[in-house]
């Protein structure tokens, strides 16, 4: 069982918005309260949260609204994206001042970076911000992978507290979990939802499943079962959540899957399927089909 400060289920939360693209604060409150009830934490403005499209002002309001709704009962993780380092420092300062507990940063992705540049970026960022920093590796959107040896060196930085890794590579997963296993101050979070149970069985500290926006309680039960050594239950829940994920992911681009996920959440009164530009909603027929399938699901 993980005894580290940062562990458990962290859901990469959608960013609910109105049809005009404004932050939907009441929806933020509803989603956060559903997370508190399920015993999971949010990662705000990550990939699932359309982080690159959230304005600085809305980002601050999102953090402040989530912090207030959480009432100190769950950890607030704030996603940091972008290509201007100075602006990133300002954003990190805003998020920490608004109540975020941990800053979770992806690589700047406009230029291809060398391993040395990646390491320097994270070291400089960790040295420059007040709150703890978590590495966020997601090659699907940054088109770069943080090398394992860079992760290992960065894991020794006093202000870098973990890695959220969404890369679909089992060998890499095992190596990164081993790095975290040998460092009580460094956490490994699996961002490959379909391998949640397996990563925990290997010794991972936490999971970051986007499907948790719709069924947060199922992932909490999966995590608890794996931590208790009940892999039969954990693997059963893994299979069940994988099937739920197919409802919004199968046959769609990443961007299309995010609005489909919001359609599913709408069936539970959590938010509307509206998106931030450049992403858009699906057709009325497709949304109706997704909603019908989602409405038939009972969270276990």
XYZ file of C-alpha atoms in Angstrom:
300
model
C 0.000 0.000 0.000
C 1.381 3.389 -0.998
C 2.151 5.611 1.963
C 3.442 8.499 -0.104
C 1.990 11.982 0.218
C 0.692 11.919 -3.340
C -1.168 8.750 -4.316
C -4.586 7.360 -5.149
C -6.950 8.229 -7.992
C -6.472 11.540 -9.770
C -9.079 12.196 -12.459
C -8.017 14.445 -15.364
C -11.131 16.575 -15.089
C -12.983 18.026 -18.066
C -13.313 21.794 -18.127
C -17.048 22.555 -18.237
C -17.957 25.604 -20.306
C -21.079 27.361 -21.531
C -22.078 27.515 -25.225
C -20.281 30.884 -25.423
C -17.051 29.402 -24.095
C -17.241 30.848 -20.585
C -16.240 28.775 -17.579
C -19.294 27.015 -16.123
C -18.634 27.459 -12.400
C -21.750 25.644 -11.130
C -20.722 22.633 -13.229
C -17.200 22.791 -11.787
C -18.713 22.674 -8.318
C -20.929 19.694 -9.200
C -18.052 17.704 -10.652
C -15.720 18.471 -7.751
C -18.372 17.455 -5.235
C -18.833 14.159 -7.096
C -15.074 13.620 -6.807
C -15.090 14.384 -3.088
C -17.902 11.896 -2.592
C -15.976 9.230 -4.506
C -12.670 9.963 -2.764
C -10.734 11.011 -5.866
C -8.793 14.171 -6.738
C -8.897 16.319 -9.895
C -6.141 17.195 -12.335
C -7.369 20.499 -13.718
C -6.406 21.762 -17.174
C -4.694 18.585 -18.270
C -5.256 17.092 -21.724
C -8.796 15.970 -20.890
C -9.406 19.456 -19.481
C -8.463 21.194 -22.759
C -5.597 22.828 -20.874
C -4.043 24.549 -23.872
C -7.338 26.294 -24.617
C -8.118 27.602 -21.114
C -7.350 31.311 -20.685
C -5.226 32.553 -17.810
C -8.202 34.232 -16.143
C -10.438 31.193 -16.528
C -7.610 29.012 -15.239
C -7.429 31.042 -12.062
C -11.196 30.954 -11.635
C -11.261 27.214 -12.304
C -8.678 26.569 -9.588
C -10.359 28.921 -7.110
C -13.796 27.393 -7.743
C -12.475 23.838 -7.421
C -10.566 24.629 -4.225
C -13.646 26.150 -2.621
C -15.874 23.243 -3.643
C -13.341 20.672 -2.422
C -13.284 22.191 1.088
C -9.797 20.803 1.713
C -10.968 17.197 1.401
C -9.001 16.281 -1.747
C -5.716 17.309 -3.360
C -5.914 19.823 -6.201
C -3.525 19.224 -9.112
C -3.174 22.035 -11.678
C -2.012 21.361 -15.219
C 0.585 23.704 -16.721
C 0.965 23.904 -20.490
C 2.305 26.377 -23.040
C 5.512 27.439 -24.748
C 6.388 30.743 -23.058
C 8.399 30.017 -19.927
C 7.724 33.445 -18.389
C 3.988 32.993 -18.889
C 4.191 29.512 -17.405
C 5.847 30.898 -14.278
C 3.067 33.465 -13.957
C 0.408 30.788 -14.407
C 2.025 28.516 -11.834
C 2.110 31.433 -9.397
C -1.565 32.186 -10.017
C -2.572 28.551 -9.585
C -0.626 28.107 -6.363
C -1.978 31.386 -4.974
C -5.499 30.231 -5.887
C -5.049 27.076 -3.839
C -3.576 24.404 -6.127
C -1.535 21.856 -4.168
C 0.644 20.553 -7.007
C 1.654 21.919 -10.428
C 1.710 19.243 -13.155
C 3.671 20.366 -16.224
C 3.952 18.994 -19.748
C 6.896 19.794 -21.976
C 6.678 22.918 -24.148
C 5.841 21.342 -27.484
C 6.447 23.786 -30.345
C 10.113 22.832 -30.784
C 11.596 19.344 -30.632
C 13.739 19.257 -27.498
C 16.891 17.337 -26.711
C 16.999 15.300 -23.493
C 19.314 17.951 -22.043
C 16.808 20.704 -22.842
C 13.971 18.717 -21.282
C 15.949 18.207 -18.095
C 16.978 21.848 -17.955
C 13.387 22.970 -18.496
C 12.045 20.947 -15.583
C 14.939 21.823 -13.285
C 14.541 25.534 -13.970
C 10.781 25.329 -13.522
C 11.122 23.409 -10.255
C 13.648 25.949 -8.979
C 11.427 28.882 -9.926
C 7.972 28.005 -8.575
C 6.800 27.887 -4.979
C 4.642 24.772 -4.990
C 5.701 21.176 -5.688
C 6.083 20.132 -9.323
C 5.063 16.897 -11.028
C 6.357 15.828 -14.443
C 3.704 15.069 -17.057
C 4.806 12.835 -19.930
C 2.298 12.591 -22.784
C 3.921 11.944 -26.141
C 0.505 11.788 -27.864
C 0.168 15.581 -27.575
C 3.709 16.913 -27.078
C 5.157 14.487 -29.664
C 8.129 13.948 -27.357
C 8.910 11.464 -24.627
C 10.872 12.319 -21.488
C 13.649 9.684 -21.439
C 13.669 7.373 -18.444
C 17.186 8.405 -17.460
C 16.057 12.043 -17.412
C 13.111 11.063 -15.219
C 15.494 9.304 -12.856
C 17.758 12.334 -12.491
C 14.830 14.711 -12.072
C 13.309 12.428 -9.419
C 16.123 13.499 -7.108
C 15.225 17.195 -7.315
C 13.800 18.322 -3.946
C 10.837 20.123 -5.528
C 9.882 17.463 -8.088
C 7.431 15.102 -6.420
C 6.391 12.692 -9.130
C 5.608 11.649 -12.689
C 2.267 11.356 -14.400
C 3.034 9.170 -17.415
C 0.514 8.613 -20.206
C 2.855 6.854 -22.620
C 1.696 3.422 -23.780
C 4.879 1.485 -23.154
C 4.896 -1.359 -20.619
C 8.688 -1.579 -20.395
C 8.894 2.147 -19.704
C 6.152 1.832 -17.089
C 8.086 -0.820 -15.204
C 11.269 1.258 -15.237
C 9.517 4.410 -14.024
C 7.706 2.518 -11.263
C 11.066 1.181 -10.159
C 12.430 4.724 -9.958
C 9.500 5.710 -7.725
C 9.779 2.551 -5.642
C 13.330 3.528 -4.689
C 12.402 7.096 -3.726
C 9.893 7.823 -0.958
C 9.612 11.435 -2.146
C 8.747 10.613 -5.772
C 5.374 9.278 -6.933
C 4.438 7.360 -10.065
C 0.961 7.973 -11.512
C -0.185 5.836 -14.445
C -1.965 7.927 -17.081
C -2.624 4.914 -19.296
C -6.082 4.118 -17.959
C -6.340 0.669 -19.522
C -3.286 -0.392 -17.498
C -4.448 1.078 -14.184
C -4.763 -2.219 -12.333
C -1.547 -3.599 -13.799
C 0.439 -0.497 -12.850
C -0.780 -0.741 -9.264
C 0.069 -4.436 -9.143
C 3.604 -3.515 -10.230
C 3.884 -1.029 -7.377
C 2.635 2.234 -8.875
C 1.325 4.847 -6.463
C -1.710 6.112 -8.332
C -3.785 6.233 -11.508
C -5.080 9.060 -13.704
C -8.115 7.798 -15.701
C -10.186 10.173 -17.840
C -13.156 7.783 -17.603
C -13.140 8.664 -13.911
C -15.045 11.819 -14.861
C -18.046 9.562 -15.461
C -17.450 6.724 -12.968
C -15.051 8.049 -10.307
C -16.277 5.557 -7.724
C -15.394 2.558 -9.877
C -11.786 3.694 -10.142
C -11.618 4.346 -6.415
C -12.790 0.779 -5.831
C -10.282 -0.496 -8.389
C -7.473 1.351 -6.606
C -8.555 0.167 -3.157
C -8.837 -3.433 -4.348
C -5.360 -3.366 -5.905
C -3.878 -1.782 -2.787
C -5.460 -4.559 -0.699
C -3.982 -7.218 -2.979
C -7.386 -8.188 -4.388
C -6.337 -8.235 -8.039
C -9.335 -10.333 -9.064
C -11.642 -7.438 -8.170
C -9.227 -4.841 -9.537
C -8.942 -6.618 -12.880
C -12.710 -7.090 -13.107
C -13.220 -3.367 -12.577
C -10.455 -2.697 -15.098
C -12.339 -4.692 -17.736
C -15.610 -2.942 -16.906
C -14.129 0.553 -17.062
C -12.359 -0.314 -20.320
C -15.750 -1.098 -21.867
C -17.163 2.210 -20.618
C -14.184 4.046 -22.120
C -14.952 2.588 -25.539
C -18.263 4.469 -25.572
C -16.504 7.800 -25.984
C -13.081 6.839 -27.325
C -13.583 4.162 -29.979
C -13.329 5.490 -33.538
C -12.776 9.100 -32.448
C -9.862 11.484 -32.330
C -8.690 12.602 -28.907
C -10.546 15.903 -29.271
C -13.763 14.208 -30.381
C -13.561 11.784 -27.467
C -13.500 14.673 -24.994
C -16.834 16.105 -26.113
C -18.249 12.556 -26.192
C -17.136 12.189 -22.561
C -18.976 15.404 -21.709
C -22.093 13.996 -23.402
C -21.894 11.032 -21.034
C -21.438 13.341 -18.059
C -24.476 15.355 -19.130
C -26.648 12.271 -18.564
C -25.707 12.608 -14.877
C -26.366 16.328 -14.721
C -22.695 17.245 -14.371
C -22.006 19.460 -17.406
C -22.943 20.162 -21.015
C -20.960 18.900 -24.045
C -19.785 22.394 -25.024
C -16.102 22.734 -25.914
C -13.420 25.390 -26.131
C -12.155 26.329 -29.586
C -10.785 24.760 -31.706
C -12.703 21.685 -30.500
C -16.399 21.380 -31.337
C -19.442 19.338 -30.382
C -20.495 16.168 -32.197
C -23.589 15.821 -34.390
C -26.979 15.664 -32.692
C -27.414 12.042 -33.779
C -24.024 10.981 -32.431
C -24.621 12.761 -29.133
C -28.028 11.101 -28.800
C -26.505 7.654 -29.379
C -23.770 8.237 -26.810
C -26.252 9.611 -24.282
C -28.530 6.586 -24.687
C -25.653 4.194 -24.104
C -24.346 6.182 -21.131
C -27.766 6.406 -19.496
C -27.882 2.614 -19.350
C -24.699 2.412 -17.265
C -24.970 2.102 -13.507
C -21.796 2.913 -11.589
C -20.745 -0.078 -9.500
